[in-house]
Amino acid sequence: MLAVAILAAGKGTRMKSCLPKVLQPLAGSTLVERVLTSCSGLQPQRCLLIVGHQAQEVQQQLTDWQGLEFVVQQPQNGTGHAVQQVLPVLEGFDGELLVLNGDVPLLRPSTIEHLVNEHRSSGADVTLLTARLADPTGYGRVFSDQQGRVNSIVEHRDCSDEQRHNNLTNAGIYCFNWKKLAAVLPQLCSDNDQGELYLTDTVALLPIAMHVEVADPDEVNGINDRCQLANCEALLQERLRNHWMKEGVTFTDPASCTLSEDCQFGRDVVIEPQTHLRGCCNIGDGCQLGPGSLIENADLGHGVSVLHSVVRDAKVRNEVAIGPFSHLRPGADIADQCRIGNFVEIKKSQIGEGSKVNHLSYIGDAQLGRHVNVGAGTITANYDGVRKHLTVVGDNSKTGANSVLVAPIVLGSNVTVGAGSTLTKDVPNGALALGRSKQLIKNGWQ
């Protein structure tokens, strides 16, 4: 049996933020959610989140996380004190306890699984994750034999000059035999510079301690300030881009683009510079995104191009051209082979197959049929000051430049709207609709 305890009680004062440190965003997810996701594949029997500072905000963010138990640490008196709070919660539990940190978000699931498996196969009381760092200054050094058995952990300030040449460091990630740990946790003392109880001190109290060295030291990067957050973002973005390039996606300038882990791409997608994908995006084969585009929580079919545009919470079918400078807002649903052009905004509207909205138009709360041509400057006036109303335009209809359709209104199929018209009444199939005042010319006015 396996239980997981995630330490998420710290203040994170160096972040200088009103937001709890573990709720800081990283590649579209919070730090603590990334940690929870990284260990979910192990299917632990118990998952405990130890909270303290701004506990209510953390709990509120994670309300929908299935099976998560919250343990409160008050006051926050070190990592050992945090795990002591688990003693009554896991009373009678017989298995392993995996201890993770809520501010170490880059651990790969495979690394965590390897740590647990090695712990189980070795029969150790505790197995800790270690990393060899190019610059280990400030980190506790781990000294072990060739079989990986830990002899001692010495804090940097206590190391001799010779010991400081050892670059094997403690990453602060542990897998314990819970019963053995529970027996020694009450023995921790705060006789140190910080006056806190350290979980690391349990290693010396347990007879058999082993270590597993992580292959990629970047995985154990912790986050204490905005600089480290930015560094982790860069590392994660590089990891994501490299993954998708190996899967057939082209980034013409990888360093200028960002994406979230919830993005999925087909083959032969080209992502141009300064293009960013947020949230859950599904991008079909052969799409060309950017340059200079933002795509968030959107579904794009195959062969879609998005040039200098924003697409948010929208669905775009196949062979659609968007932009430049278009804005697809939530609820936009664009059918096959449409053209959404320069300075066009579409919100909560269905655009039928083969229709074109090419220039300077606002289409909101509307249903456009197939092969509709929307003239430059056409606006659906959907708001009466109290409620939003629907505009319906039938197949093969077209609006002239600078038209206003005042909703609620229905235009039939094969309707032509004269340029400059403001329409307030329904129009039947096949009709010409004009709604503009007579032109007056007064000679000799000047």
Coordinates of C-alpha atoms in Angstrom, one line a residue:
M1 CA 0.0 0.0 0.0
L2 CA 1.1 3.5 -0.7
A3 CA 0.3 6.9 0.8
V4 CA 1.5 10.2 -0.5
A5 CA 2.1 13.3 1.6
I6 CA 2.7 16.6 -0.2
L7 CA 4.3 19.4 1.8
A8 CA 2.4 22.6 0.9
A9 CA 2.2 24.6 4.1
G10 CA 5.0 27.1 3.6
K11 CA 4.6 30.9 3.3
G12 CA 6.8 31.4 0.2
T13 CA 7.7 35.0 1.3
R14 CA 10.4 35.3 -1.3
M15 CA 7.7 35.1 -4.0
K16 CA 6.4 38.5 -2.8
S17 CA 2.9 37.5 -3.8
C18 CA -0.7 37.5 -2.4
L19 CA -1.0 34.1 -3.9
P20 CA 0.2 31.0 -2.0
K21 CA 3.4 29.7 -3.5
V22 CA 2.1 26.3 -4.4
L23 CA -0.7 28.0 -6.4
Q24 CA 1.7 30.0 -8.6
P25 CA 1.0 29.1 -12.3
L26 CA 3.5 27.0 -14.3
A27 CA 2.7 26.1 -18.0
G28 CA -1.1 26.5 -17.4
S29 CA -1.3 24.6 -14.1
T30 CA -0.5 25.4 -10.5
L31 CA 2.7 24.1 -8.9
V32 CA 0.8 21.8 -6.5
E33 CA -1.5 20.5 -9.2
R34 CA 1.6 19.5 -11.2
V35 CA 2.9 17.6 -8.2
L36 CA -0.4 15.8 -7.7
T37 CA -0.5 14.9 -11.4
S38 CA 3.0 13.5 -11.3
C39 CA 2.2 10.9 -8.7
S40 CA -1.4 10.1 -9.7
G41 CA -0.2 7.3 -11.9
L42 CA 0.9 5.3 -8.8
Q43 CA -2.7 5.2 -7.7
P44 CA -1.9 5.7 -4.0
Q45 CA -4.4 4.5 -1.4
R46 CA -4.2 7.8 0.5
C47 CA -3.2 11.2 -0.8
L48 CA -2.5 13.9 1.8
L49 CA -1.8 17.5 1.3
I50 CA -0.3 19.3 4.2
V51 CA -1.4 22.9 4.2
G52 CA -0.8 25.8 6.6
H53 CA -0.2 29.3 5.2
Q54 CA -3.4 30.5 3.3
A55 CA -4.7 27.0 3.7
Q56 CA -8.2 28.0 2.8
E57 CA -7.1 29.3 -0.6
V58 CA -5.2 26.1 -1.3
Q59 CA -8.1 23.9 -0.3
Q60 CA -10.5 26.0 -2.4
Q61 CA -8.4 25.6 -5.5
L62 CA -8.2 21.8 -5.1
T63 CA -11.8 21.2 -4.0
D64 CA -12.6 19.1 -7.1
W65 CA -9.4 16.9 -6.8
Q66 CA -10.8 13.4 -6.1
G67 CA -9.7 11.6 -3.0
L68 CA -7.4 14.4 -1.7
E69 CA -7.2 14.7 2.1
F70 CA -6.1 18.0 3.7
V71 CA -3.9 18.0 6.8
V72 CA -3.4 21.4 8.6
Q73 CA 0.1 22.3 10.0
Q74 CA -0.2 25.2 12.4
P75 CA 2.3 26.7 13.1
Q76 CA 4.7 25.8 10.3
N77 CA 7.8 24.5 12.2
G78 CA 9.7 22.6 9.5
T79 CA 9.4 19.6 7.3
G80 CA 9.6 17.1 10.1
H81 CA 6.9 18.9 12.0
A82 CA 4.8 18.9 8.9
V83 CA 5.0 15.1 8.6
Q84 CA 4.3 14.7 12.3
Q85 CA 0.8 16.0 11.6
V86 CA 0.2 12.9 9.5
L87 CA 0.7 10.6 12.5
P88 CA -3.0 10.5 13.7
V89 CA -4.3 10.6 10.1
L90 CA -2.3 7.4 9.1
E91 CA -2.8 5.6 12.3
G92 CA -2.9 1.8 11.5
F93 CA -1.7 2.3 7.9
D94 CA 0.7 -0.4 6.8
G95 CA 2.7 0.5 3.7
E96 CA 5.0 3.2 2.2
L97 CA 4.8 6.9 2.6
L98 CA 6.0 8.9 -0.3
V99 CA 6.9 12.5 0.7
L100 CA 6.9 15.1 -2.1
N101 CA 7.2 18.9 -2.1
G102 CA 4.5 21.2 -3.4
D103 CA 7.1 23.6 -4.8
V104 CA 9.1 20.9 -6.8
P105 CA 7.0 20.7 -9.9
L106 CA 9.2 19.1 -12.6
L107 CA 9.5 15.6 -11.3
R108 CA 8.6 13.1 -14.0
P109 CA 6.1 10.4 -13.1
S110 CA 8.7 7.8 -14.2
T111 CA 11.2 9.1 -11.7
I112 CA 8.8 8.9 -8.8
E113 CA 7.8 5.4 -9.9
H114 CA 11.4 4.4 -10.0
L115 CA 12.0 5.7 -6.5
V116 CA 9.1 3.8 -5.1
N117 CA 10.1 0.5 -6.9
E118 CA 13.7 0.8 -5.7
H119 CA 12.6 1.4 -2.2
R120 CA 10.3 -1.7 -2.2
S121 CA 12.9 -4.0 -3.8
S122 CA 15.7 -2.9 -1.4
G123 CA 13.7 -3.4 1.7
A124 CA 15.1 -0.1 3.1
D125 CA 13.5 1.9 5.9
V126 CA 13.9 5.1 3.8
T127 CA 15.0 5.8 0.2
L128 CA 15.8 9.3 -0.7
L129 CA 16.1 10.9 -4.1
T130 CA 19.5 12.5 -4.8
A131 CA 20.9 14.7 -7.6
R132 CA 24.4 15.6 -8.7
L133 CA 24.6 19.3 -9.1
A134 CA 27.2 21.3 -11.0
D135 CA 27.1 23.8 -8.1
P136 CA 25.9 22.1 -4.9
T137 CA 26.5 25.2 -2.7
G138 CA 23.9 25.4 0.0
Y139 CA 22.7 21.8 -0.4
G140 CA 23.1 18.9 2.0
R141 CA 25.6 16.4 0.8
V142 CA 24.8 12.7 0.7
F143 CA 27.6 10.2 1.5
S144 CA 26.9 6.6 0.5
D145 CA 28.6 3.3 -0.4
Q146 CA 28.7 1.8 -3.9
Q147 CA 25.5 -0.1 -3.3
G148 CA 23.6 3.1 -2.6
R149 CA 23.4 2.7 1.1
V150 CA 23.5 6.1 2.8
N151 CA 26.1 6.6 5.5
S152 CA 25.3 10.2 6.3
I153 CA 23.8 13.5 5.2
V154 CA 25.9 16.6 6.0
E155 CA 24.5 20.1 5.6
H156 CA 26.6 22.4 3.5
R157 CA 27.6 24.7 6.4
D158 CA 28.8 21.6 8.4
C159 CA 30.9 20.1 5.6
S160 CA 34.7 20.1 5.6
D161 CA 36.5 21.4 2.6
E162 CA 37.0 17.9 1.4
Q163 CA 33.4 17.0 1.9
R164 CA 32.2 19.9 -0.1
H165 CA 33.8 18.4 -3.2
N166 CA 31.1 15.8 -3.1
N167 CA 28.3 17.1 -5.4
L168 CA 25.7 14.4 -4.6
T169 CA 22.9 16.3 -2.9
N170 CA 19.7 15.5 -1.1
A171 CA 16.7 16.4 -3.2
G172 CA 14.2 16.4 -0.3
I173 CA 12.0 13.6 -1.8
Y174 CA 11.6 10.5 0.3
C175 CA 9.9 7.1 0.3
F176 CA 9.6 5.7 3.8
N177 CA 8.5 2.5 5.5
W178 CA 5.6 4.2 7.3
K179 CA 5.7 2.2 10.5
K180 CA 9.4 2.7 10.9
L181 CA 9.0 6.4 10.2
A182 CA 6.1 6.8 12.6
A183 CA 8.3 5.3 15.4
V184 CA 11.1 7.8 15.0
L185 CA 9.1 11.0 14.1
P186 CA 8.5 11.9 17.8
Q187 CA 12.3 11.8 18.4
L188 CA 13.0 14.8 16.2
C189 CA 14.4 17.8 18.0
S190 CA 14.8 21.5 17.0
D191 CA 18.4 21.9 18.0
N192 CA 19.5 23.7 14.9
D193 CA 19.9 27.3 13.5
Q194 CA 16.3 27.6 12.5
G195 CA 14.8 26.0 15.6
E196 CA 12.7 23.7 13.3
L197 CA 12.1 20.0 13.0
Y198 CA 13.7 18.6 9.9
L199 CA 12.5 15.5 8.1
T200 CA 16.1 14.9 6.9
D201 CA 17.0 14.1 10.5
T202 CA 14.9 10.9 10.4
V203 CA 17.4 9.4 7.9
A204 CA 20.0 9.1 10.7
L205 CA 17.4 7.5 13.0
L206 CA 16.5 4.7 10.6
P207 CA 18.7 1.6 10.3
I208 CA 18.6 1.2 6.5
A209 CA 18.7 4.2 4.3
M210 CA 19.2 4.0 0.5
H211 CA 19.3 6.6 -2.2
V212 CA 18.3 6.8 -5.9
E213 CA 20.1 9.3 -8.1
V214 CA 17.9 11.2 -10.5
A215 CA 19.1 11.1 -14.1
D216 CA 18.1 14.7 -14.9
P217 CA 19.0 17.1 -12.0
D218 CA 16.6 19.7 -13.4
E219 CA 13.7 17.6 -12.2
V220 CA 14.4 18.4 -8.6
N221 CA 14.6 22.2 -9.0
G222 CA 12.6 23.8 -6.3
I223 CA 10.8 27.2 -6.5
N224 CA 11.3 29.9 -3.9
D225 CA 11.2 33.1 -5.9
R226 CA 10.1 34.5 -9.3
C227 CA 13.6 33.8 -10.8
Q228 CA 13.4 30.1 -10.0
L229 CA 9.7 30.1 -11.3
A230 CA 10.8 31.5 -14.6
N231 CA 13.7 29.1 -14.8
C232 CA 11.3 26.1 -14.3
E233 CA 8.9 27.5 -16.8
A234 CA 11.7 27.7 -19.4
L235 CA 12.8 24.1 -18.6
L236 CA 9.3 22.8 -18.8
Q237 CA 8.5 24.6 -22.1
E238 CA 11.7 23.2 -23.6
R239 CA 10.7 19.7 -22.5
L240 CA 7.2 20.1 -24.0
R241 CA 8.5 21.6 -27.3
N242 CA 11.1 18.8 -27.7
H243 CA 8.4 16.2 -27.1
W244 CA 6.1 17.6 -29.8
M245 CA 8.9 18.2 -32.3
K246 CA 9.8 14.5 -32.0
E247 CA 6.1 13.8 -32.7
G248 CA 6.1 15.7 -36.0
V249 CA 5.4 19.4 -35.0
T250 CA 7.6 22.1 -36.4
F251 CA 8.5 25.2 -34.3
T252 CA 10.3 27.7 -36.5
D253 CA 11.5 29.6 -33.4
P254 CA 11.0 27.3 -30.4
A255 CA 12.2 29.7 -27.7
S256 CA 9.6 32.3 -28.6
C257 CA 6.6 29.9 -28.2
T258 CA 4.9 28.5 -25.2
L259 CA 2.3 25.8 -24.7
S260 CA 0.5 23.8 -21.9
E261 CA 0.7 20.2 -21.2
D262 CA -2.9 19.8 -22.1
C263 CA -2.2 20.6 -25.8
Q264 CA -2.5 17.8 -28.4
F265 CA -1.1 18.1 -31.9
G266 CA -1.5 16.2 -35.1
R267 CA 1.2 15.7 -37.7
D268 CA 2.8 18.4 -39.8
V269 CA 1.7 21.3 -37.6
V270 CA 3.8 24.4 -38.1
I271 CA 4.0 26.9 -35.2
E272 CA 5.4 30.2 -36.2
P273 CA 7.3 32.6 -33.8
Q274 CA 5.5 34.4 -30.9
T275 CA 2.6 31.9 -30.8
H276 CA 1.2 30.7 -27.5
L277 CA -1.1 27.9 -26.6
R278 CA -2.9 27.8 -23.3
G279 CA -5.2 25.4 -21.5
C280 CA -6.7 22.4 -23.4
C281 CA -6.0 22.7 -27.1
N282 CA -6.5 20.1 -29.8
I283 CA -4.8 21.0 -33.0
G284 CA -5.4 18.8 -36.2
D285 CA -3.0 17.8 -38.9
G286 CA -1.4 20.4 -41.2
C287 CA -2.4 23.5 -39.2
Q288 CA -0.3 26.6 -39.4
L289 CA -0.4 28.7 -36.2
G290 CA 1.1 32.2 -36.1
P291 CA 3.1 34.2 -36.2
G292 CA 1.9 36.2 -33.3
S293 CA -1.2 34.2 -32.2
L294 CA -2.8 33.2 -29.0
I295 CA -4.9 30.0 -28.9
E296 CA -6.6 29.0 -25.6
N297 CA -8.9 26.0 -24.9
A298 CA -9.7 25.6 -28.6
D299 CA -10.3 22.7 -31.0
L300 CA -8.9 23.2 -34.5
G301 CA -9.5 20.7 -37.3
H302 CA -7.0 19.9 -40.0
G303 CA -5.5 22.5 -42.4
V304 CA -6.4 25.5 -40.2
S305 CA -4.3 28.7 -40.4
V306 CA -4.3 31.3 -37.6
L307 CA -2.4 34.4 -38.4
H308 CA -1.8 37.2 -35.9
S309 CA -5.1 36.3 -34.2
V310 CA -6.7 35.2 -30.9
V311 CA -8.8 32.1 -30.6
R312 CA -10.4 31.4 -27.2
D313 CA -12.8 28.7 -26.1
A314 CA -13.8 28.2 -29.8
K315 CA -14.3 25.3 -32.2
V316 CA -12.8 25.6 -35.7
R317 CA -13.4 22.8 -38.3
N318 CA -11.3 22.0 -41.3
E319 CA -9.5 24.1 -43.9
V320 CA -10.4 27.4 -42.2
A321 CA -8.3 30.6 -42.6
I322 CA -8.3 33.0 -39.6
G323 CA -6.7 36.4 -39.6
P324 CA -4.8 38.5 -39.6
F325 CA -6.1 40.3 -36.5
S326 CA -9.2 38.2 -35.9
H327 CA -10.7 37.5 -32.5
L328 CA -12.7 34.3 -31.9
R329 CA -14.3 34.5 -28.5
P330 CA -16.0 31.8 -26.4
G331 CA -18.7 29.9 -28.2
A332 CA -17.5 30.6 -31.7
D333 CA -18.1 27.6 -33.9
I334 CA -16.6 27.8 -37.4
A335 CA -17.5 25.2 -40.0
D336 CA -15.3 23.8 -42.8
Q337 CA -13.7 26.1 -45.4
C338 CA -14.7 29.3 -43.8
R339 CA -12.7 32.6 -44.0
I340 CA -12.5 34.8 -41.0
G341 CA -10.5 37.8 -42.0
N342 CA -9.0 41.2 -41.0
F343 CA -10.3 42.7 -37.7
V344 CA -13.2 40.4 -37.4
E345 CA -14.7 39.5 -33.9
I346 CA -17.0 36.5 -33.5
K347 CA -18.6 35.6 -30.3
K348 CA -21.1 32.7 -29.4
S349 CA -22.0 32.2 -33.1
Q350 CA -22.1 29.4 -35.6
I351 CA -20.7 30.1 -39.0
G352 CA -21.8 27.7 -41.7
E353 CA -19.6 25.8 -44.2
G354 CA -17.9 28.0 -46.8
S355 CA -19.0 31.3 -45.3
K356 CA -16.8 34.4 -45.3
V357 CA -16.5 37.2 -42.8
N358 CA -13.6 39.0 -44.4
H359 CA -13.3 42.5 -43.0
L360 CA -14.1 44.7 -40.0
S361 CA -17.1 42.9 -38.7
Y362 CA -18.7 41.9 -35.4
I363 CA -20.8 38.7 -35.4
G364 CA -22.3 38.0 -31.9
D365 CA -25.1 35.6 -30.9
A366 CA -25.7 34.6 -34.5
Q367 CA -26.3 31.6 -36.7
L368 CA -25.0 31.9 -40.2
G369 CA -25.9 29.3 -42.8
R370 CA -23.7 27.9 -45.6
H371 CA -21.9 30.1 -48.1
V372 CA -22.9 33.3 -46.5
N373 CA -20.9 36.4 -47.5
V374 CA -20.7 39.0 -44.8
G375 CA -19.7 42.4 -46.2
A376 CA -17.1 44.7 -44.7
G377 CA -18.3 46.5 -41.5
T378 CA -21.3 44.3 -40.9
I379 CA -22.5 44.2 -37.3
T380 CA -25.1 42.1 -35.5
A381 CA -26.5 44.4 -32.9
N382 CA -27.3 41.7 -30.4
Y383 CA -27.8 43.7 -27.1
D384 CA -30.8 45.8 -26.3
G385 CA -29.4 47.1 -23.0
V386 CA -30.9 44.3 -21.0
R387 CA -30.7 41.0 -22.9
K388 CA -28.8 39.4 -25.8
H389 CA -30.8 38.4 -28.9
L390 CA -30.2 36.0 -31.8
T391 CA -29.5 36.8 -35.4
V392 CA -30.2 34.1 -38.0
V393 CA -28.9 34.3 -41.6
G394 CA -29.9 31.6 -44.2
D395 CA -27.7 29.9 -46.8
N396 CA -26.2 31.8 -49.7
S397 CA -27.2 35.2 -48.3
K398 CA -24.9 38.2 -48.4
T399 CA -24.7 41.6 -46.6
G400 CA -23.5 44.7 -48.1
A401 CA -20.8 46.9 -46.5
N402 CA -21.6 48.7 -43.3
S403 CA -24.8 46.8 -42.6
V404 CA -26.4 46.5 -39.1
L405 CA -28.7 43.6 -38.3
V406 CA -30.6 44.5 -35.2
A407 CA -31.5 41.3 -33.3
P408 CA -33.8 39.5 -32.8
I409 CA -33.9 39.1 -36.6
V410 CA -34.1 36.3 -39.2
L411 CA -32.9 36.6 -42.8
G412 CA -33.9 33.8 -45.1
S413 CA -31.9 32.0 -47.7
N414 CA -30.5 33.9 -50.8
V415 CA -31.1 37.3 -49.2
T416 CA -29.2 40.3 -50.3
V417 CA -28.8 43.2 -47.9
G418 CA -27.9 46.5 -49.5
A419 CA -24.9 48.4 -48.4
G420 CA -25.4 50.8 -45.5
S421 CA -28.6 49.2 -44.4
T422 CA -29.9 49.0 -40.8
L423 CA -32.5 46.1 -40.6
T424 CA -34.9 45.6 -37.8
K425 CA -37.4 43.2 -39.4
D426 CA -37.2 39.7 -40.7
V427 CA -36.5 39.2 -44.4
P428 CA -38.0 36.4 -46.5
N429 CA -36.1 34.0 -48.8
G430 CA -34.7 35.5 -52.0
A431 CA -35.4 39.1 -51.1
L432 CA -33.4 42.3 -51.4
A433 CA -33.5 44.3 -48.2
L434 CA -32.7 48.0 -48.0
G435 CA -32.9 50.0 -44.9
R436 CA -31.2 53.4 -45.4
S437 CA -32.3 57.0 -45.7
K438 CA -32.6 58.8 -49.0
Q439 CA -29.5 60.6 -50.1
L440 CA -29.9 64.4 -50.1
I441 CA -27.7 66.8 -52.1
K442 CA -27.9 70.6 -51.5
N443 CA -26.0 72.4 -54.2
G444 CA -24.1 75.6 -53.2
W445 CA -23.8 74.6 -49.6
Q446 CA -20.3 76.0 -49.3

